[in-house]
PDB file of C-alpha atoms and ligand atoms in Angstrom:
ATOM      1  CA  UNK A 892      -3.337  -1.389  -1.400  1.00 94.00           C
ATOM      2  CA  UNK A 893      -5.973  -3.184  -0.129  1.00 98.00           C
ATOM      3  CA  UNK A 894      -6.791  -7.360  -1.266  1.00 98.00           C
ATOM      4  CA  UNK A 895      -9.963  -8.826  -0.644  1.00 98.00           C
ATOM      5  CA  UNK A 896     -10.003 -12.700  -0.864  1.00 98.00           C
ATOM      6  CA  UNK A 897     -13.489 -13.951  -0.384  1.00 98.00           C
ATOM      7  CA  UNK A 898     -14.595 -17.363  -1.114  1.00 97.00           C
ATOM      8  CA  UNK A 899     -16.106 -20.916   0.924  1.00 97.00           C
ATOM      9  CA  UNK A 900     -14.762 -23.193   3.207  1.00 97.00           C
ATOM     10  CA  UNK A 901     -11.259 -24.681   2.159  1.00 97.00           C
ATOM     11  CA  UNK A 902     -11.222 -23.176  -1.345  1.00 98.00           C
ATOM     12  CA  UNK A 903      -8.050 -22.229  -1.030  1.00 98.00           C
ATOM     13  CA  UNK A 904      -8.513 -18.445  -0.073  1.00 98.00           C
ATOM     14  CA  UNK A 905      -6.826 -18.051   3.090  1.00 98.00           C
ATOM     15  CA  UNK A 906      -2.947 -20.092   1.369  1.00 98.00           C
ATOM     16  CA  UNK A 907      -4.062 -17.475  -1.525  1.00 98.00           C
ATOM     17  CA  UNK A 908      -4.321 -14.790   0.896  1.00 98.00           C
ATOM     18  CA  UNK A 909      -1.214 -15.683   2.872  1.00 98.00           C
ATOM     19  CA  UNK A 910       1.011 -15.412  -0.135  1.00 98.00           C
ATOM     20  CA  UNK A 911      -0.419 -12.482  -1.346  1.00 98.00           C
ATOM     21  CA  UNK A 912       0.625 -10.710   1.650  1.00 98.00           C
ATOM     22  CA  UNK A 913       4.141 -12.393   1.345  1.00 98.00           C
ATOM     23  CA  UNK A 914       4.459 -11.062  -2.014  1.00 98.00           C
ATOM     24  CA  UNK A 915       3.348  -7.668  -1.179  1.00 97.00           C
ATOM     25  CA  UNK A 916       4.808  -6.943   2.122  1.00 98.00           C
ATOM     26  CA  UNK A 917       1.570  -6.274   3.827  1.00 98.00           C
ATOM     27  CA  UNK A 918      -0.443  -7.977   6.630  1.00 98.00           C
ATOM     28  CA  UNK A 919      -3.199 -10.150   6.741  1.00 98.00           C
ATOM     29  CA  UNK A 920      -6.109 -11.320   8.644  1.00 98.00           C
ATOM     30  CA  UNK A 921      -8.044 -14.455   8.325  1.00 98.00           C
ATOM     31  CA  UNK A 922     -11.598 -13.174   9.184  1.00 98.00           C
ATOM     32  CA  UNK A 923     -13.106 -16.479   9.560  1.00 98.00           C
ATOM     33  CA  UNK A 924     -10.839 -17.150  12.946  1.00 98.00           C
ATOM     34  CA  UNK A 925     -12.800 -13.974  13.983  1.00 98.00           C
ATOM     35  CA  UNK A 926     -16.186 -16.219  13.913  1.00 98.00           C
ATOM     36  CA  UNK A 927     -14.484 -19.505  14.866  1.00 98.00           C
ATOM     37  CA  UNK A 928     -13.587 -17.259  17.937  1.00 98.00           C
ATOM     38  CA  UNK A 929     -16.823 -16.468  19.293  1.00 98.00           C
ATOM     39  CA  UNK A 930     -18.007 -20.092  18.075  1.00 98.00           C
ATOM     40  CA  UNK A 931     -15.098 -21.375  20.609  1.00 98.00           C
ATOM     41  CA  UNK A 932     -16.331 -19.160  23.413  1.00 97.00           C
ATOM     42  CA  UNK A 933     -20.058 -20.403  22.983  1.00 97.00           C
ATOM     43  CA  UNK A 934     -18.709 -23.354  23.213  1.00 96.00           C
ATOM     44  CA  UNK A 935     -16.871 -22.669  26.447  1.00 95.00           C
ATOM     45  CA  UNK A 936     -19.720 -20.766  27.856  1.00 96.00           C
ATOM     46  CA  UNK A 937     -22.388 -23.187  27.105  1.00 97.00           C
ATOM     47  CA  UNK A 938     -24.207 -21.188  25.410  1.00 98.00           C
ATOM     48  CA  UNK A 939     -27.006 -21.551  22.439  1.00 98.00           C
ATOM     49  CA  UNK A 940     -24.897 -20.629  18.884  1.00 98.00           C
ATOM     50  CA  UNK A 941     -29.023 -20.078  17.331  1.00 98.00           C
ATOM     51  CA  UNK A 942     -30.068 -17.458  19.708  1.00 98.00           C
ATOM     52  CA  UNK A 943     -28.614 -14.000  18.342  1.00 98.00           C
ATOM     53  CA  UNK A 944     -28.047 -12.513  22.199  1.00 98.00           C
ATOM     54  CA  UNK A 945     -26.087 -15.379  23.341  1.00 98.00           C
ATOM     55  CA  UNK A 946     -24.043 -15.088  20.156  1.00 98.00           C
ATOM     56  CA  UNK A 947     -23.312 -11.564  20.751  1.00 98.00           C
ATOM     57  CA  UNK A 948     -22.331 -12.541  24.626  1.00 97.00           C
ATOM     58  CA  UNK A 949     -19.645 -14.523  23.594  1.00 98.00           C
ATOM     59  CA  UNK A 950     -18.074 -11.871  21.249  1.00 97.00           C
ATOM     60  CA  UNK A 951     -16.578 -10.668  23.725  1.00 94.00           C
ATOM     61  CA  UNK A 952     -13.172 -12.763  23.152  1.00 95.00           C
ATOM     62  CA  UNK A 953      -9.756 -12.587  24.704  1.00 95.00           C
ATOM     63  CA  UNK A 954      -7.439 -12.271  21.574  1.00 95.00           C
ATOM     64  CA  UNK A 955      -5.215 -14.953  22.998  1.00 96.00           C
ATOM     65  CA  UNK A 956      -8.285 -17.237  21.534  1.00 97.00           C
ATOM     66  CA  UNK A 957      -7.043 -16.832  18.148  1.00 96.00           C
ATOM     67  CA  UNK A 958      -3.798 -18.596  18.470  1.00 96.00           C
ATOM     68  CA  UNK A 959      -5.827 -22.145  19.376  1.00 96.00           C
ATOM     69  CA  UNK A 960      -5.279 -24.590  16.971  1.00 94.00           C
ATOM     70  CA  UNK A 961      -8.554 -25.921  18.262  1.00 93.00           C
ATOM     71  CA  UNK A 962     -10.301 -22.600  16.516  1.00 96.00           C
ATOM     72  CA  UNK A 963      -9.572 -25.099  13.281  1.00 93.00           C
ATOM     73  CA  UNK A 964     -12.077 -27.682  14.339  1.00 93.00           C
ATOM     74  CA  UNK A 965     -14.998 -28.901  11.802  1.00 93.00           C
ATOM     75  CA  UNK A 966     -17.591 -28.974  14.575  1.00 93.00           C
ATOM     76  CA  UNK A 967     -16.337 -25.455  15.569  1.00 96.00           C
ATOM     77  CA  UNK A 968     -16.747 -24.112  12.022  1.00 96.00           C
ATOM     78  CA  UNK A 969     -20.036 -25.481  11.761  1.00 96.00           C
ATOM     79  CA  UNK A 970     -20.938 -23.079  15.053  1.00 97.00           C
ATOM     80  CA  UNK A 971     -18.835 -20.468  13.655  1.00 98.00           C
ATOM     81  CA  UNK A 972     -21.220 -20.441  10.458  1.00 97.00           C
ATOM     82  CA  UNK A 973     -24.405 -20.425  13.099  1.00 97.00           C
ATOM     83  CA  UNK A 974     -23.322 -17.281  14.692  1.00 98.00           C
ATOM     84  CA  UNK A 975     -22.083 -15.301  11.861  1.00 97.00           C
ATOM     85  CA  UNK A 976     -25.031 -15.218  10.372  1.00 97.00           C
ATOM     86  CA  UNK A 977     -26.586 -12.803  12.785  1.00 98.00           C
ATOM     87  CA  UNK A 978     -26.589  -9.004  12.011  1.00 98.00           C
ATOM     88  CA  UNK A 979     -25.555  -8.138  15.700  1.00 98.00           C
ATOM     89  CA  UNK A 980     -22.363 -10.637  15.771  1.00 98.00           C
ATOM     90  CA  UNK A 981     -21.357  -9.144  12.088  1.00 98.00           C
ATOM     91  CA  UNK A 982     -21.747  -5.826  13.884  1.00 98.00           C
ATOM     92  CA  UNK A 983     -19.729  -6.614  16.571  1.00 98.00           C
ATOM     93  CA  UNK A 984     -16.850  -7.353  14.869  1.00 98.00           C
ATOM     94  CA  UNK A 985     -16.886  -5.077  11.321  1.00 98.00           C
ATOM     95  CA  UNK A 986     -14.985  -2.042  13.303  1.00 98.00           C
ATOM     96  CA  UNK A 987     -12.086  -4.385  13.899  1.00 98.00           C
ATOM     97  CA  UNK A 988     -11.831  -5.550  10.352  1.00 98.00           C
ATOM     98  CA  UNK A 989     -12.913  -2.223   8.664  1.00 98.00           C
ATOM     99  CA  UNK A 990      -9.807  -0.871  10.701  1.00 98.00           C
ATOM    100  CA  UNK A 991      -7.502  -3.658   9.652  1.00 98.00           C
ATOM    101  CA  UNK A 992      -7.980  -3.288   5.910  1.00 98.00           C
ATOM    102  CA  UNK A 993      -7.695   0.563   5.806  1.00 98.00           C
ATOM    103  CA  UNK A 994      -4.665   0.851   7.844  1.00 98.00           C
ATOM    104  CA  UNK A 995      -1.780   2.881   6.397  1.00 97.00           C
ATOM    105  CA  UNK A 996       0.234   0.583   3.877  1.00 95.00           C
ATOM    106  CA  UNK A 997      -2.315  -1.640   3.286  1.00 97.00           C
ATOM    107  CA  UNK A 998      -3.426  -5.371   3.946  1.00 98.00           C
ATOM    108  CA  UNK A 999      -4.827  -8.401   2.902  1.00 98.00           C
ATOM    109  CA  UNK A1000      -8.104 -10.218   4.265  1.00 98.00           C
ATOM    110  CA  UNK A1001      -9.938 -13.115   3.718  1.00 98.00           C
ATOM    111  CA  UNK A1002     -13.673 -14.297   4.560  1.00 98.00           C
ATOM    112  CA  UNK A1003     -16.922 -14.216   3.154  1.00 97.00           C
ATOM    113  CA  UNK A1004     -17.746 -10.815   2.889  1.00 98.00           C
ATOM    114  CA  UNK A1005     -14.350  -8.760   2.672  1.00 98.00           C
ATOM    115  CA  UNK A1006     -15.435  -7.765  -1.046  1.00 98.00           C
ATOM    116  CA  UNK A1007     -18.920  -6.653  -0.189  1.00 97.00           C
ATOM    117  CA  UNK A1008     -19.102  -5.522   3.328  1.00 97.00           C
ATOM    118  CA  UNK A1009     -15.257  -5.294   4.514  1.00 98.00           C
ATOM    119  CA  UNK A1010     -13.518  -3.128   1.987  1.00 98.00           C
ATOM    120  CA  UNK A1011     -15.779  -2.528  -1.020  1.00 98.00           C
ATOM    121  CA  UNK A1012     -13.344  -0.030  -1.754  1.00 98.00           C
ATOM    122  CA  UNK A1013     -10.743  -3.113  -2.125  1.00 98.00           C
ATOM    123  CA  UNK A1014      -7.887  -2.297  -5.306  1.00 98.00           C
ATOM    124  CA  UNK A1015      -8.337  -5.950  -6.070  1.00 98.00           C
ATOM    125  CA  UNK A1016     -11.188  -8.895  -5.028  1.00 98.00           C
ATOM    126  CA  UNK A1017     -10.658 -12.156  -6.115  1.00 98.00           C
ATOM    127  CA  UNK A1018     -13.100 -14.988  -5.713  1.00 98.00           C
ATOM    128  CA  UNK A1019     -11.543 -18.070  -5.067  1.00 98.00           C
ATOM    129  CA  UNK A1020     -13.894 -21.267  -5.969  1.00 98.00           C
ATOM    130  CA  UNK A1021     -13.476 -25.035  -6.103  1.00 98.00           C
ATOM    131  CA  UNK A1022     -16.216 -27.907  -6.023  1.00 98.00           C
ATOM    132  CA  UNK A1023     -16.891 -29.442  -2.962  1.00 97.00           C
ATOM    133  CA  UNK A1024     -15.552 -32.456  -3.433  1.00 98.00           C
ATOM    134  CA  UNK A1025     -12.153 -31.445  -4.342  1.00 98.00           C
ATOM    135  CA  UNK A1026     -13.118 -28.889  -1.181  1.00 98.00           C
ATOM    136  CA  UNK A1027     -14.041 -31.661   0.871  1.00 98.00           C
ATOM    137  CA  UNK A1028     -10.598 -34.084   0.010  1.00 98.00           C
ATOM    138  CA  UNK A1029      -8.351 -30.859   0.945  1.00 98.00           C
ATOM    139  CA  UNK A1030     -10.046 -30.364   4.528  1.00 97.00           C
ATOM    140  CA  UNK A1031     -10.170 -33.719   5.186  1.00 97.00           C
ATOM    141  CA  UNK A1032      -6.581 -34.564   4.642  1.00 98.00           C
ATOM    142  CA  UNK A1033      -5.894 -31.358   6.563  1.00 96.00           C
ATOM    143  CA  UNK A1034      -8.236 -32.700   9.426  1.00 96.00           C
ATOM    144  CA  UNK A1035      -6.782 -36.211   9.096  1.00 96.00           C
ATOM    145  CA  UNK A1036      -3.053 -34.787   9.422  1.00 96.00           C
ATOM    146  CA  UNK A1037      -3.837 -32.821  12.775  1.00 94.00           C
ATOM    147  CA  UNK A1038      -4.880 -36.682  14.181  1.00 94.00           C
ATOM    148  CA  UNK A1039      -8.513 -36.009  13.614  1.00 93.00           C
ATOM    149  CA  UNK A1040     -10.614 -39.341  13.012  1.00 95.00           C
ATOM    150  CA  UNK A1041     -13.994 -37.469  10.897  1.00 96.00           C
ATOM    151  CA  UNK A1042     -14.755 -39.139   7.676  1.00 97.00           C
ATOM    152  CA  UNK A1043     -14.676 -38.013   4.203  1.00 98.00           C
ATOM    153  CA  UNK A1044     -18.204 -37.558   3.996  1.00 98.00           C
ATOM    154  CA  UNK A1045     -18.865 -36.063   6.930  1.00 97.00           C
ATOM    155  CA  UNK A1046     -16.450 -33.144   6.224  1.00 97.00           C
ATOM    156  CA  UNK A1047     -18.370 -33.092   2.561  1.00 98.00           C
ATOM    157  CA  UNK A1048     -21.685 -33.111   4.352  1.00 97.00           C
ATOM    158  CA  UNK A1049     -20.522 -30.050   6.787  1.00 96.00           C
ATOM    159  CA  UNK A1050     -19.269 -28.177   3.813  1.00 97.00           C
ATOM    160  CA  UNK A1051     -22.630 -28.630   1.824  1.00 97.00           C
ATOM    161  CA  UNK A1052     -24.468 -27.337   5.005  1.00 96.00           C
ATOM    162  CA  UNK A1053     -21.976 -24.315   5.580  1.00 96.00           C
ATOM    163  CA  UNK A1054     -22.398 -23.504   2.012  1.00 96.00           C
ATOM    164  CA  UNK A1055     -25.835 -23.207   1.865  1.00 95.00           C
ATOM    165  CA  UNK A1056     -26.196 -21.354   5.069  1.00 95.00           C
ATOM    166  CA  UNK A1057     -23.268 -18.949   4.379  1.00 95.00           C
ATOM    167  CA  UNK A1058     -24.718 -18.485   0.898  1.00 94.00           C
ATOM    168  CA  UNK A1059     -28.468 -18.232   2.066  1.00 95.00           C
ATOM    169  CA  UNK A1060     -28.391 -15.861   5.034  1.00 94.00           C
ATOM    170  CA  UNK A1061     -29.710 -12.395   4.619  1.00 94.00           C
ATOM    171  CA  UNK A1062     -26.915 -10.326   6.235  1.00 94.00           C
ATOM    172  CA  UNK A1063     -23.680 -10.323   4.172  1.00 93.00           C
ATOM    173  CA  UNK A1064     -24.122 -13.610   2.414  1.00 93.00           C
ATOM    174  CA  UNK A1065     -21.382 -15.576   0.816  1.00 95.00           C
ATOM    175  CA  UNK A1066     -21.923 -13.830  -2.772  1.00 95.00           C
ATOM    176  CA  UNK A1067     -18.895 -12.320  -5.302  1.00 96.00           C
ATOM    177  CA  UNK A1068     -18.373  -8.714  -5.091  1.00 97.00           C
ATOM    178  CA  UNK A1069     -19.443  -7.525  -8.699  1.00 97.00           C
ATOM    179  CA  UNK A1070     -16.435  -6.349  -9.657  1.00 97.00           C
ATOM    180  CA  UNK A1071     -14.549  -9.632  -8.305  1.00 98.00           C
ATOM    181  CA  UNK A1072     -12.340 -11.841 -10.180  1.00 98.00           C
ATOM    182  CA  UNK A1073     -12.891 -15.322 -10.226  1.00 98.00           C
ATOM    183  CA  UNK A1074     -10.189 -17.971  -9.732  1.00 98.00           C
ATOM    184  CA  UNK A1075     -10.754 -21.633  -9.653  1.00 98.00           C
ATOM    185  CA  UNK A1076      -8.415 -23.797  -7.442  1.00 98.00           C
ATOM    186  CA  UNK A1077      -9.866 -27.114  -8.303  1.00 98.00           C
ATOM    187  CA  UNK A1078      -7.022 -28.094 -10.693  1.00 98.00           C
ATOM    188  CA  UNK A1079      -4.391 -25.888  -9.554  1.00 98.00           C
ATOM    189  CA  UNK A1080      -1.442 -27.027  -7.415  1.00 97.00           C
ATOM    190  CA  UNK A1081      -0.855 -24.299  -4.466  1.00 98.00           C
ATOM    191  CA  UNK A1082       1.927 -22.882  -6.634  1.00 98.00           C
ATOM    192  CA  UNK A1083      -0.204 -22.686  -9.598  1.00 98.00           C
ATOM    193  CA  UNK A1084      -3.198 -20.849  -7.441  1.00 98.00           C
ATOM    194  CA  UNK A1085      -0.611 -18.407  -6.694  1.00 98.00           C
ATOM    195  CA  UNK A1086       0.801 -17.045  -9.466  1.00 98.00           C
ATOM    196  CA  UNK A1087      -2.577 -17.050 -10.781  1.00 98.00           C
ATOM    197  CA  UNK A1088      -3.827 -14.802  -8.007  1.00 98.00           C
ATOM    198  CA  UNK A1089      -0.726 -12.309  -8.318  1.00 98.00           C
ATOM    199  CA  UNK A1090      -1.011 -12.147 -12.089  1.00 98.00           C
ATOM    200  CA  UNK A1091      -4.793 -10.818 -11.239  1.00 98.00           C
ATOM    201  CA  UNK A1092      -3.995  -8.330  -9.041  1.00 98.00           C
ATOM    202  CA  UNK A1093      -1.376  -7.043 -10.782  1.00 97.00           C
ATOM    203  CA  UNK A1094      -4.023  -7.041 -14.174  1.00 95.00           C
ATOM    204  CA  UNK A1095      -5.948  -5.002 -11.966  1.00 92.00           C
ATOM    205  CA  UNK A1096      -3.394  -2.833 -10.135  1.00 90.00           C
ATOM    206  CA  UNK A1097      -1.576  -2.024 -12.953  1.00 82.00           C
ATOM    207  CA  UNK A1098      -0.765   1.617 -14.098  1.00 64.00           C
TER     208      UNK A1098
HETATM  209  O1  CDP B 609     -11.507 -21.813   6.574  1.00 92.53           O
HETATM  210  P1  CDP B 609     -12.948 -21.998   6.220  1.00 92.53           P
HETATM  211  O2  CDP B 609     -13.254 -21.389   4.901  1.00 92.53           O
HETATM  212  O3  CDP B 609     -13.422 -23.383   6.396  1.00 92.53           O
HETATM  213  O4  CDP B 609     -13.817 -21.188   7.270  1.00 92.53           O
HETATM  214  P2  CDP B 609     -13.551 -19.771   7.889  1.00 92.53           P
HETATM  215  O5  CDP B 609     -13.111 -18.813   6.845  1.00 92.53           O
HETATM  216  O6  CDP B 609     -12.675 -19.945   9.078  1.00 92.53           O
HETATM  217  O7  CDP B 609     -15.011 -19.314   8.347  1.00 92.53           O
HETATM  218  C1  CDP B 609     -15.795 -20.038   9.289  1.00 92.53           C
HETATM  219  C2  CDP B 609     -17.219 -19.512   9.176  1.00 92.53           C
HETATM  220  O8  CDP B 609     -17.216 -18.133   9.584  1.00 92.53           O
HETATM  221  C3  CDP B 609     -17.774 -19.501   7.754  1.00 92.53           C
HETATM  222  O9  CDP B 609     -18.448 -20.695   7.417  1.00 92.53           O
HETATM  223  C4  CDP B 609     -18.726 -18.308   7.784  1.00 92.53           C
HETATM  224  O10 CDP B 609     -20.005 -18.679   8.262  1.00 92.53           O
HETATM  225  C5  CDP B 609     -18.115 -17.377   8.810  1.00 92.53           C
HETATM  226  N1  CDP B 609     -17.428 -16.227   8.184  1.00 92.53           N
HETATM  227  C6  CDP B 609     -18.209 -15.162   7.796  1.00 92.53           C
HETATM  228  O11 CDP B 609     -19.433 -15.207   7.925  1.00 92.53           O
HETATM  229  N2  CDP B 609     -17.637 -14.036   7.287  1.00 92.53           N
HETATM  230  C7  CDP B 609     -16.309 -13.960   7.121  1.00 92.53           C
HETATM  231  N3  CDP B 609     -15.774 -12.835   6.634  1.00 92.53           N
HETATM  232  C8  CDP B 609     -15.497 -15.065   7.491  1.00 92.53           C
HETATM  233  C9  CDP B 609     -16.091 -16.198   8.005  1.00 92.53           C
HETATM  234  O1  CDP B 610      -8.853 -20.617   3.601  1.00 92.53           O
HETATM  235  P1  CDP B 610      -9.643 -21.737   2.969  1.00 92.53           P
HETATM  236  O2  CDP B 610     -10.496 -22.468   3.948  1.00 92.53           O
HETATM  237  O3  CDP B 610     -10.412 -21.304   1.760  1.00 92.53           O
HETATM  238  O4  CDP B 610      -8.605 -22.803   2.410  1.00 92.53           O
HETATM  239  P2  CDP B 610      -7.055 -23.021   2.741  1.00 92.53           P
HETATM  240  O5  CDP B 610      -6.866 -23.182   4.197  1.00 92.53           O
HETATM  241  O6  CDP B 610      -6.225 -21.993   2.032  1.00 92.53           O
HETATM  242  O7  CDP B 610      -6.800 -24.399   1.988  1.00 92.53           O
HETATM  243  C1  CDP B 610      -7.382 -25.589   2.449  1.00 92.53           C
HETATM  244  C2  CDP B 610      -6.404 -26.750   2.208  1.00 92.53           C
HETATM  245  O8  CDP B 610      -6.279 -26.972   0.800  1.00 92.53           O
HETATM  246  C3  CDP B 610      -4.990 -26.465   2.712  1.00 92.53           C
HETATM  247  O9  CDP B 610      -4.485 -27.645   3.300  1.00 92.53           O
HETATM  248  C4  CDP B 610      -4.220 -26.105   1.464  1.00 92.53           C
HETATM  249  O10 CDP B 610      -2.862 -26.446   1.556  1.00 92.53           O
HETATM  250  C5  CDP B 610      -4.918 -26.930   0.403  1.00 92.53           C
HETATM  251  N1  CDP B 610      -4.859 -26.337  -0.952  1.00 92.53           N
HETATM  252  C6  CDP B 610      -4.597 -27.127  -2.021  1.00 92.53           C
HETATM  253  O11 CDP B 610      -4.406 -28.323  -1.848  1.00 92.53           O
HETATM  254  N2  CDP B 610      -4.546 -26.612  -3.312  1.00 92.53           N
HETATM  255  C7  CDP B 610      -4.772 -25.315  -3.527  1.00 92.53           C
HETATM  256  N3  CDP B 610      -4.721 -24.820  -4.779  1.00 92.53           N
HETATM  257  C8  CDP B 610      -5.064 -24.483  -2.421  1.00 92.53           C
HETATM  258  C9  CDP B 610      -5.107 -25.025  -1.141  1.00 92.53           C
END
């Protein structure tokens, strides 16, 4: 069985995600650490996030990478949004995710474009929404909590620009899958979010 959760930044997909995988015994990758990734090596390079061939340079990553906490950043998901929206860094790493969700057994993944792109041949796709203020508090505190000094509005600011670039790009845009289901977080407690997702799948899993 394969679960696609797409949806933006701090909507709740990837704690949706997580638990779905729990629940179903399967594993799951967070795609977007995939981006933050090559965002941290552009970084570490020095290279230029806006021009597609340094992009694709820094794809190259050690998969050590993807254990640093500092992958979690704002500033580095604001580059991680700049590169991913060129074709030939989306290129670069579809194989690795194509292979992830159609392993034997099955798996969970969440992102952007799991839905449309990743597995469009996903058993269930949910779509996992929340406004962006109420997207904005929850990264914040999350921010604040790992000793990080940003302000509120600055991490609302940085989600209204990754938003609208994710959203607006040509290649695999932030967009529900047609046949997606649609699950609004904004006034759901984790638990609540949960359940909510599981009781979708199994509506659409069933018999
Ligand atoms: O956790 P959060 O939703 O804040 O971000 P993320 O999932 O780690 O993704 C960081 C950035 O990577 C996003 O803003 C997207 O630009 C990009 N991304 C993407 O293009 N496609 C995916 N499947 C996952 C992430
Ligand atoms: O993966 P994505 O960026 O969409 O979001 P996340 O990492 O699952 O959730 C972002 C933050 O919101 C985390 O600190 C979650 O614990 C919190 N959250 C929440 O407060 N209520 C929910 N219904 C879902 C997540």
């Amino acid at each position: 069985m394969i679960i696609a959760v797409d949806g933006p930044a701090a909507s709740g997909k990837g704690t949706i995600a997580r638990a779905l995988a729990r629940h179903y015994g399967v594993p799951h990758l967070d795609t977007g650490l995939l981006y933050r990734a090559v965002a941290a090596q552009v970084l570490r390079l020095d290279l230029d996030p806006a021009i597609e061939a340094d992009a694709v340079a820094a794809c190259d990553f050690d998969d050590t990478l993807l254990a640093d906490p500092g992958l979690r950043d704002d500033a580095t998901g604001q580059i991680a949004s700049i590169v991913s929206a060129h074709p030939l860094v989306r290129a670069a790493l579809m194989q690795r995710q194509k292979k992830f969700a159609h392993q034997p057994g099955g798996a969970v993944l969440d992102g952007r474009d799991i839905g449309t792109v990743i597995a469009p041949d996903a058993d269930a796709k949910l779509f996992v929404r929340a406004t962006p203020m109420i997207r904005a508090r929850r990264r914040h505190d999350e921010l604040k909590s790992r000793g990080s000094a940003i302000s509120y509005d600055q991490v609302l600011a940085d989600i209204r620009t990754r938003d609208d670039r994710d959203s607006s790009r040509s290649t695999a845009p932030l967009v529900a899958a047609e046949d997606a289901m649609e699950l609004d977080t904004s006034f759901l407690s984790i638990d609540a979010a949960v359940s909510r997702a599981i009781a979708l799948v199994e509506g659409r899993t069933a018999g």
